[in-house]
Amino acid sequence: MTGKPSTIELTTPLYYVNAEPHLGHTYTTVIVDTLARFHRSMGREVFFLTGTDEHGDKIARAAEAAGCEPREYADRVSDIFRSTWDECSISYDHFVRTTDSYHVDFVREVLTRVNDAGDIYFDSYGGNYCTGCERFYTDRELVDGKCPDHELEPEWIEEQNYFFKLSAYQQRLLDHLHDNPDFIRPEGYRNEVLSLLGEPLEDLCISRPTSRLDWGIPLPFDDDYVTYVWFDALLNYRAALEFARGDKADKFWQNANHFIAKDILKPHAVFWPAMLMAAGLPLYDRLNVHGYWNMGESKMSKSLGNVIRPLEMKERFGLDSFRYFLLREMSFGSDSSFTEDAFVRRFNGDLSNGLGNLVSRVLSMQNKYFDGLLQAPADEDTSAEDTAADATVHAAFEKAEQRVPELLEGLSFHLALEEAWHALAACDKYIVDTAPFKLYKDESKHGRVGEILLLLCEALLHAARLLAPFMPDSSAAISRLLNTEPVEMAEPPPAWGTAFEPGHRVGKPEPLFPRIEIDKQ
Ligand code: MSP
């Protein structure tokens, strides 16, 4: 994020209520949660916004298929999203629904403003409409006559409607992208938008006649029409901020960071900034775009029966291991694929054998040799060889402590975790190299064994700090096992050798990530 702002807005898309939360929604929500925790720990004031998108054709049709009124249907599914995020300990600050009255009022106010400014006109129009995407497609955007995302032929819709003069903003959008190279990241998506803007933009149809659809926000200047769902939903990012943060809204907005997948790039990168310009509002700071999660080779879809549900993952494997997998496996911006094999491999390799095993090995030795009591550093001088060995662990954590925040700022979640795991690997190597379990057999070496274990317990506390934004429960569990208060990433770690009070006793080991036996699944 640009500079080191003290206030920041972080948003997920508002999820449509025609489906229940799955792995894809969870990914965006988890990365935003990780960043929210990270920024808070850096002392920044965060406004983490998520919610549900409830109007439009798609929802009206889903409600009809479910045999209920759209409002009742939206209430039900919106509650499922909110309670899922609650059960997943997602630390959102505000949950917005596009049916909330403050949002509806804001949409109508902006429409009035844009209409008064002369940027809305009435016309008849025919176009290819994809209900899945809730937008018209130009011929050029269709692939073999189909929507490339839903692989379905669009419907031809022809009617009289209101239009927003999107085309009038083409040059200003291009200028903004040129003047602000970080406006859209990663760069590949910025280039995609630049190429979209290389062709003439068509004006945007922003209404639906109530004769065809009445589940929407009525236009303030014509009751026979409701607002097009994107001209409604996008405004939430500003409406909810103003509602929840009042006078401070502008401060947060200067650092508004939206997070989306590539499926909704055009509405966020083209419609939204143009809408803000037309409404006389400043633009958001950044659009951060990630790729798709596929299920093995195929798309995730209800009809293929391969949808991964976050609460099922939590139940089966624990929340943090799911978070870890999502954050470790996808490189932000590129596509990734989820397979249960890959999940089990990461779980058993990185979590069970890696982090979990390290924690339990260190605590077992501390308990076995010293009844859990940390030993004061030995009086006699440490040999050069021992000092060198200790320095490898110090150096690995110092590097990780410097790199992980930088990588998080750059959205390289997978590299940040890789870096943290290098530090854990340095601990494993240290145990092998110093072999405290062998040294302990020689009574004269007990002082050194105490030192080695003290250093390792301190290293675990450093690890808990590094992992806090990514895996909050595991971080808290490590602190608890070490018998200390929970720690935050940005707290400056105490100097080595001073992390624990004299006479500190650590807890007994507990398995953090019991190995998954493949045949037991
Ligand atoms: N309602 C609109 C967004 C309006 S924002 C003002 C919408 N909703 S959605 O329910 O379809 O959510 C799309 C978003 O969900 C994606 O942009 C992404 O954040 C997340 N994902 C849903 N499926 C996904 C994958 N398979 N992979 C990665 N992310 C996905 O679009």
Coordinates of C-alpha atoms and ligand atoms in Angstrom, one line a residue:
M1 CA 0.0 0.0 0.0
T2 CA 1.4 3.4 -0.8
G3 CA 3.6 4.8 1.9
K4 CA 2.7 3.9 5.4
P5 CA -0.9 5.2 5.8
S6 CA -2.4 5.3 9.3
T7 CA -5.9 4.6 8.1
I8 CA -6.9 2.1 5.4
E9 CA -10.0 0.6 4.0
L10 CA -9.8 -3.0 2.8
T11 CA -12.8 -4.6 1.0
T12 CA -13.9 -7.9 -0.4
P13 CA -16.5 -8.0 -3.2
L14 CA -20.0 -8.1 -2.0
Y15 CA -20.9 -11.7 -2.6
Y16 CA -24.1 -12.6 -4.5
V17 CA -26.6 -14.3 -2.4
N18 CA -27.5 -16.9 -5.0
A19 CA -24.8 -19.2 -3.7
E20 CA -23.4 -20.1 -0.3
P21 CA -19.8 -19.3 0.7
H22 CA -17.2 -21.6 -1.0
L23 CA -13.5 -21.7 -1.3
G24 CA -13.4 -18.9 -3.9
H25 CA -15.2 -16.4 -1.6
T26 CA -13.2 -17.7 1.3
Y27 CA -9.9 -17.0 -0.4
T28 CA -10.6 -13.3 -1.0
T29 CA -12.0 -13.0 2.5
V30 CA -9.0 -14.7 4.1
I31 CA -6.4 -12.6 2.3
V32 CA -8.2 -9.4 3.3
D33 CA -8.5 -10.7 6.9
T34 CA -4.8 -11.5 6.9
L35 CA -4.0 -8.0 5.7
A36 CA -6.4 -6.4 8.1
R37 CA -4.7 -8.2 11.0
F38 CA -1.3 -7.2 9.6
H39 CA -2.1 -3.5 9.3
R40 CA -3.8 -3.4 12.7
S41 CA -0.7 -4.9 14.2
M42 CA 1.3 -2.1 12.5
G43 CA -0.8 0.4 14.5
R44 CA -2.9 1.4 11.5
E45 CA -6.7 2.0 11.8
V46 CA -8.4 -0.5 9.5
F47 CA -11.9 -0.5 8.1
F48 CA -12.4 -4.0 6.8
L49 CA -15.6 -4.2 4.8
T50 CA -17.4 -7.2 3.5
G51 CA -21.1 -8.0 2.8
T52 CA -23.6 -9.3 0.3
D53 CA -25.0 -8.1 -3.1
E54 CA -28.7 -8.8 -3.1
H55 CA -30.5 -7.1 -6.0
G56 CA -30.9 -7.9 -9.6
D57 CA -32.1 -10.5 -12.1
K58 CA -29.9 -13.3 -10.9
I59 CA -31.1 -13.1 -7.3
A60 CA -34.8 -12.6 -8.3
R61 CA -34.5 -15.8 -10.4
A62 CA -32.7 -17.7 -7.6
A63 CA -35.4 -16.7 -5.1
E64 CA -38.1 -17.8 -7.5
A65 CA -36.5 -21.2 -8.0
A66 CA -36.3 -21.5 -4.2
G67 CA -40.0 -20.6 -4.0
C68 CA -39.7 -17.5 -1.9
E69 CA -39.7 -13.8 -2.0
P70 CA -36.4 -12.2 -3.0
R71 CA -36.2 -10.3 0.4
E72 CA -36.7 -13.5 2.4
Y73 CA -34.3 -15.4 0.3
A74 CA -31.6 -12.6 0.5
D75 CA -32.1 -12.5 4.3
R76 CA -31.4 -16.2 4.6
V77 CA -28.3 -16.4 2.4
S78 CA -26.9 -13.1 3.7
D79 CA -27.1 -14.5 7.2
I80 CA -25.2 -17.6 6.0
F81 CA -22.4 -15.5 4.7
R82 CA -22.2 -13.5 7.9
S83 CA -22.3 -16.4 10.2
T84 CA -19.8 -18.3 8.1
W85 CA -17.3 -15.4 8.4
D86 CA -18.0 -15.2 12.1
E87 CA -17.3 -18.9 12.5
C88 CA -14.2 -18.5 10.5
S89 CA -13.0 -15.7 12.9
I90 CA -12.9 -13.2 10.0
S91 CA -12.2 -9.8 11.6
Y92 CA -14.4 -7.6 9.4
D93 CA -15.4 -4.3 10.9
H94 CA -18.6 -3.9 9.0
F95 CA -20.9 -6.1 7.0
V96 CA -22.9 -4.3 4.4
R97 CA -26.0 -5.5 2.6
T98 CA -27.2 -3.8 -0.6
T99 CA -30.7 -3.9 0.9
D100 CA -29.5 -1.8 3.9
S101 CA -31.4 1.5 3.9
Y102 CA -28.3 3.7 4.2
H103 CA -26.9 2.0 1.1
V104 CA -30.2 2.4 -0.8
D105 CA -30.3 6.1 0.1
F106 CA -26.7 6.6 -1.0
V107 CA -27.3 4.9 -4.4
R108 CA -30.4 7.2 -5.0
E109 CA -28.4 10.2 -3.9
V110 CA -25.5 9.5 -6.3
L111 CA -28.0 8.7 -9.2
T112 CA -29.6 12.1 -8.6
R113 CA -26.3 13.8 -8.6
V114 CA -25.1 12.1 -11.8
N115 CA -28.4 12.7 -13.5
D116 CA -28.4 16.4 -12.5
A117 CA -24.9 16.7 -13.9
G118 CA -26.3 15.5 -17.3
D119 CA -24.4 12.2 -17.4
I120 CA -27.6 10.0 -17.6
Y121 CA -29.8 9.8 -20.7
F122 CA -32.8 7.7 -21.9
D123 CA -32.5 5.6 -25.0
S124 CA -33.4 2.2 -26.5
Y125 CA -30.9 -0.5 -26.7
G126 CA -30.4 -4.1 -27.7
G127 CA -27.5 -6.1 -26.4
N128 CA -26.1 -9.5 -25.4
Y129 CA -26.8 -9.9 -21.7
C130 CA -25.2 -12.5 -19.4
T131 CA -27.3 -13.0 -16.3
G132 CA -24.5 -14.8 -14.5
C133 CA -22.3 -11.7 -14.8
E134 CA -25.2 -9.3 -14.7
R135 CA -23.8 -7.3 -17.6
F136 CA -24.0 -6.7 -21.4
Y137 CA -21.2 -8.2 -23.5
T138 CA -19.8 -6.6 -26.6
D139 CA -19.4 -9.0 -29.6
R140 CA -15.6 -8.7 -29.2
E141 CA -15.8 -9.9 -25.5
L142 CA -17.8 -13.0 -26.4
V143 CA -15.9 -16.2 -27.1
D144 CA -17.6 -18.4 -29.8
G145 CA -20.7 -16.4 -29.0
K146 CA -20.6 -17.3 -25.4
C147 CA -19.8 -15.5 -22.1
P148 CA -16.2 -16.6 -21.5
D149 CA -16.8 -16.9 -17.8
H150 CA -20.1 -18.8 -17.7
E151 CA -19.6 -20.5 -21.0
L152 CA -23.3 -19.8 -21.8
E153 CA -24.9 -17.9 -24.7
P154 CA -26.1 -14.5 -23.5
E155 CA -29.7 -13.4 -23.9
W156 CA -30.5 -10.7 -26.4
I157 CA -32.3 -8.0 -24.5
E158 CA -33.8 -5.0 -26.2
E159 CA -35.7 -2.3 -24.4
Q160 CA -35.8 1.4 -23.5
N161 CA -33.5 2.2 -20.6
Y162 CA -31.4 4.8 -18.9
F163 CA -27.7 5.1 -19.8
F164 CA -24.7 6.4 -18.0
K165 CA -22.3 8.3 -20.2
L166 CA -19.4 6.0 -19.5
S167 CA -17.7 6.8 -22.8
A168 CA -17.3 10.4 -21.7
Y169 CA -14.9 9.2 -19.0
Q170 CA -12.6 7.0 -21.3
Q171 CA -9.8 9.6 -21.6
R172 CA -9.9 10.5 -17.9
L173 CA -9.7 6.8 -17.0
L174 CA -6.8 6.3 -19.3
D175 CA -5.0 9.4 -17.8
H176 CA -5.6 8.1 -14.3
L177 CA -4.1 4.7 -15.1
H178 CA -1.1 6.3 -16.8
D179 CA -0.6 8.7 -13.9
N180 CA -1.0 6.0 -11.3
P181 CA 0.8 2.9 -12.4
D182 CA -0.1 1.2 -9.1
F183 CA -3.8 1.8 -9.4
I184 CA -4.4 -1.8 -10.6
R185 CA -2.1 -4.6 -9.6
P186 CA -0.6 -7.0 -10.5
E187 CA 0.5 -5.4 -13.7
G188 CA -1.0 -8.0 -16.0
Y189 CA -4.5 -6.9 -15.0
R190 CA -3.6 -3.2 -15.4
N191 CA -2.5 -4.1 -19.0
E192 CA -5.8 -5.9 -19.6
V193 CA -7.7 -2.8 -18.5
L194 CA -5.4 -0.5 -20.7
S195 CA -6.2 -2.7 -23.6
L196 CA -10.0 -2.6 -22.8
L197 CA -9.6 1.2 -22.8
G198 CA -7.8 1.1 -26.1
E199 CA -11.1 0.4 -27.8
P200 CA -14.1 2.9 -27.6
L201 CA -16.1 2.4 -24.5
E202 CA -19.9 2.0 -24.8
D203 CA -22.2 3.8 -22.5
L204 CA -23.5 1.8 -19.6
C205 CA -27.1 0.7 -19.3
I206 CA -28.0 1.4 -15.7
S207 CA -31.7 0.6 -15.4
R208 CA -34.1 -2.3 -15.7
P209 CA -37.8 -1.7 -16.4
T210 CA -40.0 -2.8 -13.4
S211 CA -42.2 -4.6 -15.9
R212 CA -39.3 -7.1 -16.3
L213 CA -37.6 -6.8 -12.9
D214 CA -38.7 -5.0 -9.7
W215 CA -36.1 -6.4 -7.3
G216 CA -33.8 -3.4 -7.2
I217 CA -33.4 0.2 -6.1
P218 CA -36.0 2.4 -7.8
L219 CA -34.4 5.2 -9.9
P220 CA -34.9 8.5 -8.0
F221 CA -36.1 10.1 -11.3
D222 CA -38.3 7.4 -12.7
D223 CA -40.3 4.9 -10.6
D224 CA -40.8 2.6 -13.6
Y225 CA -37.2 1.5 -13.4
V226 CA -34.9 0.0 -10.9
T227 CA -31.1 0.5 -10.8
Y228 CA -28.8 -1.9 -12.6
V229 CA -27.2 -4.1 -10.0
W230 CA -23.6 -3.0 -10.6
F231 CA -24.5 0.7 -10.4
D232 CA -26.0 -0.3 -7.1
A233 CA -23.5 -2.7 -5.5
L234 CA -20.3 -0.9 -6.3
L235 CA -21.4 2.1 -4.4
N236 CA -21.4 0.1 -1.2
Y237 CA -17.6 0.6 -0.7
R238 CA -18.2 4.3 -0.2
A239 CA -21.8 4.1 1.3
A240 CA -20.8 1.7 4.1
L241 CA -17.6 3.7 4.9
E242 CA -19.5 7.0 5.2
F243 CA -22.2 5.2 7.3
A244 CA -19.8 3.5 9.6
R245 CA -17.0 6.0 9.9
G246 CA -18.8 9.4 9.3
D247 CA -16.3 12.3 9.2
K248 CA -13.3 10.0 9.0
A249 CA -14.6 8.4 5.7
D250 CA -12.3 10.6 3.5
K251 CA -9.2 9.6 5.5
F252 CA -9.9 5.9 5.0
W253 CA -10.9 6.4 1.4
Q254 CA -7.5 7.8 0.5
N255 CA -6.2 4.3 1.1
A256 CA -9.2 2.3 -0.1
N257 CA -7.9 -1.0 -1.3
H258 CA -10.4 -3.3 -3.1
F259 CA -9.7 -7.0 -3.5
I260 CA -11.4 -9.0 -6.2
A261 CA -10.8 -11.9 -8.5
K262 CA -10.3 -11.3 -12.2
D263 CA -14.0 -12.2 -13.0
I264 CA -15.1 -8.7 -11.9
L265 CA -12.2 -6.7 -13.2
K266 CA -14.2 -4.5 -15.7
P267 CA -16.9 -3.3 -13.3
H268 CA -14.2 -2.4 -10.7
A269 CA -11.6 -1.0 -13.0
V270 CA -13.8 0.8 -15.5
F271 CA -17.4 1.3 -14.3
W272 CA -16.5 2.1 -10.7
P273 CA -13.9 4.9 -11.2
A274 CA -16.0 6.5 -13.9
M275 CA -19.0 6.4 -11.5
L276 CA -16.9 8.1 -8.8
M277 CA -15.7 10.7 -11.3
A278 CA -19.3 11.4 -12.3
A279 CA -20.4 11.7 -8.7
G280 CA -17.6 14.1 -7.9
L281 CA -16.0 11.7 -5.5
P282 CA -12.3 11.0 -5.3
L283 CA -11.1 7.6 -6.7
Y284 CA -10.2 4.7 -4.5
D285 CA -6.5 4.1 -4.1
R286 CA -6.0 0.6 -5.4
L287 CA -7.6 -2.4 -7.1
N288 CA -5.9 -5.7 -6.2
V289 CA -6.8 -8.6 -8.5
H290 CA -6.2 -12.2 -7.9
G291 CA -6.7 -15.3 -10.1
Y292 CA -9.2 -18.2 -9.9
W293 CA -9.2 -21.2 -7.8
N294 CA -10.0 -24.2 -10.0
M295 CA -10.9 -27.6 -8.7
G296 CA -8.1 -29.8 -10.1
E297 CA -8.5 -29.4 -13.8
S298 CA -12.1 -28.1 -13.8
K299 CA -14.0 -25.1 -12.6
M300 CA -15.6 -25.2 -9.2
S301 CA -19.4 -25.4 -9.6
K302 CA -22.4 -26.6 -7.8
S303 CA -23.5 -28.7 -10.7
L304 CA -20.2 -30.5 -10.8
G305 CA -20.5 -31.2 -7.1
N306 CA -17.0 -30.1 -6.4
V307 CA -17.6 -27.1 -4.2
I308 CA -15.4 -26.8 -1.2
R309 CA -17.2 -25.3 1.8
P310 CA -15.1 -23.4 4.4
L311 CA -17.0 -24.7 7.4
E312 CA -16.6 -28.3 6.3
M313 CA -12.8 -27.7 6.0
K314 CA -12.8 -26.1 9.4
E315 CA -14.6 -29.1 10.9
R316 CA -12.4 -31.7 9.2
F317 CA -8.9 -30.1 9.4
G318 CA -9.1 -26.9 11.5
L319 CA -9.5 -23.4 10.2
D320 CA -5.8 -22.4 10.2
S321 CA -4.7 -25.3 8.0
F322 CA -7.3 -24.2 5.4
R323 CA -6.1 -20.6 5.7
Y324 CA -2.5 -21.8 5.4
F325 CA -3.2 -23.8 2.3
L326 CA -5.0 -20.9 0.5
L327 CA -2.4 -18.4 1.4
R328 CA 0.6 -20.7 0.7
E329 CA -0.6 -22.3 -2.5
M330 CA -1.8 -19.4 -4.6
S331 CA 0.6 -16.8 -6.0
F332 CA -1.5 -13.6 -6.0
G333 CA -2.7 -12.8 -9.5
S334 CA -2.3 -16.3 -11.0
D335 CA -4.7 -19.2 -11.0
S336 CA -4.3 -22.1 -8.7
S337 CA -6.0 -25.4 -8.3
F338 CA -7.3 -27.1 -5.3
T339 CA -7.1 -30.8 -4.8
E340 CA -7.5 -32.8 -1.7
D341 CA -4.2 -34.5 -2.3
A342 CA -2.4 -31.2 -2.5
F343 CA -4.1 -30.1 0.7
V344 CA -3.1 -33.2 2.5
R345 CA 0.5 -32.9 1.3
R346 CA 0.8 -29.4 2.5
F347 CA -0.9 -30.3 5.8
N348 CA 1.3 -33.3 6.6
G349 CA 4.5 -31.7 5.2
D350 CA 4.4 -28.1 6.3
L351 CA 2.1 -28.2 9.3
S352 CA 2.2 -31.6 10.9
N353 CA 5.9 -32.5 10.2
G354 CA 7.0 -28.8 10.0
L355 CA 5.5 -26.3 12.5
G356 CA 3.6 -28.8 14.7
N357 CA 6.5 -31.2 15.1
L358 CA 8.9 -28.4 15.9
V359 CA 6.7 -27.0 18.6
S360 CA 6.1 -30.4 20.2
R361 CA 9.8 -31.5 19.9
V362 CA 11.0 -28.3 21.7
L363 CA 8.4 -28.5 24.4
S364 CA 8.9 -32.2 24.9
M365 CA 12.6 -31.8 25.5
Q366 CA 12.0 -28.8 27.8
N367 CA 9.6 -30.8 29.8
K368 CA 11.6 -34.0 29.8
Y369 CA 15.0 -32.4 30.7
F370 CA 14.0 -29.5 32.9
D371 CA 10.4 -30.1 33.9
G372 CA 9.3 -27.3 31.6
L373 CA 11.5 -24.7 33.4
L374 CA 13.5 -22.5 31.2
Q375 CA 17.2 -22.4 32.2
A376 CA 19.2 -19.2 32.7
P377 CA 22.0 -18.9 30.2
A378 CA 25.1 -20.8 31.4
D379 CA 27.8 -18.7 33.1
E380 CA 30.7 -20.3 31.2
D381 CA 31.7 -18.8 27.8
T382 CA 29.9 -20.3 24.9
S383 CA 32.3 -21.9 22.4
A384 CA 32.8 -20.3 19.0
E385 CA 31.1 -23.3 17.4
D386 CA 28.0 -23.0 19.6
T387 CA 27.8 -19.2 19.0
A388 CA 27.9 -19.8 15.3
A389 CA 25.1 -22.4 15.5
D390 CA 23.0 -20.0 17.6
A391 CA 23.6 -17.2 15.1
T392 CA 22.0 -19.3 12.3
V393 CA 18.7 -19.3 14.0
H394 CA 19.0 -15.6 15.0
A395 CA 19.8 -14.7 11.4
A396 CA 17.0 -16.8 9.9
F397 CA 14.4 -15.0 12.1
E398 CA 15.9 -11.6 11.6
K399 CA 15.6 -12.1 7.8
A400 CA 12.1 -13.4 8.1
E401 CA 11.1 -10.5 10.4
Q402 CA 12.3 -8.1 7.8
R403 CA 11.0 -9.8 4.7
V404 CA 7.6 -11.0 5.8
P405 CA 6.1 -7.6 6.3
E406 CA 7.6 -6.4 3.0
L407 CA 6.1 -9.4 1.2
L408 CA 2.7 -8.8 2.8
E409 CA 2.7 -5.2 1.7
G410 CA 3.4 -6.5 -1.8
L411 CA 0.6 -9.2 -1.5
S412 CA 3.1 -12.1 -1.8
F413 CA 1.4 -14.2 0.8
H414 CA 2.9 -17.4 -0.5
L415 CA 6.4 -16.0 -0.4
A416 CA 5.9 -14.5 3.1
L417 CA 4.9 -17.9 4.4
E418 CA 7.8 -19.6 2.6
E419 CA 10.1 -17.1 4.3
A420 CA 8.6 -17.9 7.7
W421 CA 9.1 -21.6 7.0
H422 CA 12.8 -21.0 6.2
A423 CA 13.1 -19.8 9.7
L424 CA 11.3 -22.9 11.0
A425 CA 13.7 -25.0 8.9
A426 CA 16.6 -23.2 10.5
C427 CA 15.3 -24.4 13.9
D428 CA 15.0 -28.0 12.7
K429 CA 18.6 -27.9 11.3
Y430 CA 19.8 -26.3 14.6
I431 CA 18.3 -29.2 16.6
V432 CA 20.0 -31.7 14.3
D433 CA 23.3 -29.9 14.4
T434 CA 23.4 -29.2 18.1
A435 CA 21.7 -32.5 19.0
P436 CA 20.5 -31.6 22.6
F437 CA 19.1 -35.1 23.0
K438 CA 22.7 -36.5 22.7
L439 CA 24.3 -33.7 24.7
Y440 CA 21.9 -34.4 27.6
K441 CA 23.5 -37.8 28.1
D442 CA 26.6 -36.0 29.3
E443 CA 25.8 -34.2 32.6
S444 CA 28.5 -31.6 32.1
K445 CA 26.6 -30.5 29.0
H446 CA 23.3 -29.8 30.7
G447 CA 24.0 -26.1 30.8
R448 CA 24.4 -26.0 27.0
V449 CA 21.2 -28.1 26.5
G450 CA 19.4 -25.5 28.6
E451 CA 20.7 -22.7 26.4
I452 CA 19.8 -24.5 23.2
L453 CA 16.2 -25.1 24.4
L454 CA 15.9 -21.5 25.7
L455 CA 16.9 -20.3 22.2
L456 CA 14.4 -22.6 20.6
C457 CA 11.5 -21.5 22.9
E458 CA 12.4 -17.9 22.0
A459 CA 12.4 -18.9 18.3
L460 CA 8.9 -20.4 18.8
L461 CA 7.7 -17.1 20.2
H462 CA 9.2 -15.3 17.1
A463 CA 7.4 -17.8 14.9
A464 CA 4.1 -17.1 16.8
R465 CA 4.6 -13.4 16.0
L466 CA 5.4 -14.0 12.3
L467 CA 2.3 -16.2 11.9
A468 CA -0.2 -14.1 13.8
P469 CA -1.9 -12.5 10.8
F470 CA -1.9 -15.6 8.7
M471 CA -2.8 -18.2 11.3
P472 CA -4.2 -16.4 14.3
D473 CA -5.4 -19.4 16.2
S474 CA -2.1 -21.3 15.8
S475 CA -0.1 -18.3 16.8
A476 CA -2.2 -18.0 19.9
A477 CA -1.9 -21.7 20.6
I478 CA 1.9 -21.5 20.4
S479 CA 1.9 -18.5 22.8
R480 CA -0.4 -20.4 25.1
L481 CA 1.8 -23.5 25.1
L482 CA 4.8 -21.3 25.8
N483 CA 2.8 -19.9 28.7
T484 CA 2.9 -16.3 27.4
E485 CA 0.3 -13.7 26.2
P486 CA -0.7 -13.8 22.6
V487 CA 1.7 -11.8 20.4
E488 CA 1.3 -9.5 17.3
M489 CA 3.5 -9.5 14.3
A490 CA 4.7 -5.9 14.5
E491 CA 5.6 -6.0 18.2
P492 CA 9.4 -5.6 18.1
P493 CA 10.7 -9.0 19.3
P494 CA 12.8 -8.7 22.6
A495 CA 16.5 -9.2 22.2
W496 CA 17.5 -12.9 22.2
G497 CA 18.1 -14.2 25.6
T498 CA 15.6 -11.8 27.2
A499 CA 12.2 -13.0 26.0
F500 CA 11.2 -14.8 29.2
E501 CA 11.4 -13.9 32.9
P502 CA 13.8 -16.0 35.0
G503 CA 11.9 -19.0 36.3
H504 CA 9.5 -19.1 33.4
R505 CA 7.9 -22.5 32.8
V506 CA 6.5 -23.6 29.5
G507 CA 3.4 -25.9 29.0
K508 CA 3.3 -29.5 27.9
P509 CA 3.3 -30.3 24.2
E510 CA 0.0 -30.8 22.4
P511 CA -0.4 -31.8 18.8
L512 CA -1.2 -28.7 16.8
F513 CA -1.8 -30.5 13.5
P514 CA -2.4 -34.2 13.9
R515 CA -1.2 -35.9 10.8
I516 CA -3.9 -36.8 8.2
E517 CA -3.9 -40.4 7.4
I518 CA -4.9 -40.6 3.7
D519 CA -6.8 -43.9 4.1
K520 CA -8.8 -42.5 7.1
Q521 CA -10.4 -39.7 5.1
Ligands
MSP1 N1 -21.7 -9.4 -6.5 C1 -20.6 -9.3 -7.3 C2 -19.5 -8.4 -6.7 C3 -20.0 -7.1 -6.4 S1 -18.8 -6.1 -5.6 C4 -19.4 -4.6 -5.5 C5 -19.9 -10.7 -7.5 N2 -20.3 -11.6 -6.5 S2 -19.7 -13.2 -6.5 O1 -20.4 -13.8 -5.4 O2 -19.8 -13.8 -7.8 O3 -18.3 -13.1 -6.0 C6 -17.2 -13.0 -7.0 C7 -15.9 -13.0 -6.2 O4 -15.9 -14.1 -5.3 C8 -14.7 -13.0 -7.0 O5 -14.3 -11.8 -7.5 C9 -13.7 -13.5 -5.9 O6 -13.4 -12.6 -5.0 C10 -14.5 -14.6 -5.2 N3 -14.5 -15.9 -6.0 C11 -15.6 -16.6 -6.3 N4 -15.2 -17.8 -7.0 C12 -13.8 -17.7 -7.1 C13 -12.9 -18.7 -7.5 N5 -13.2 -19.8 -8.1 N6 -11.6 -18.3 -7.4 C14 -11.2 -17.2 -6.8 N7 -12.1 -16.3 -6.3 C15 -13.4 -16.5 -6.5 O7 -19.2 -10.9 -8.4

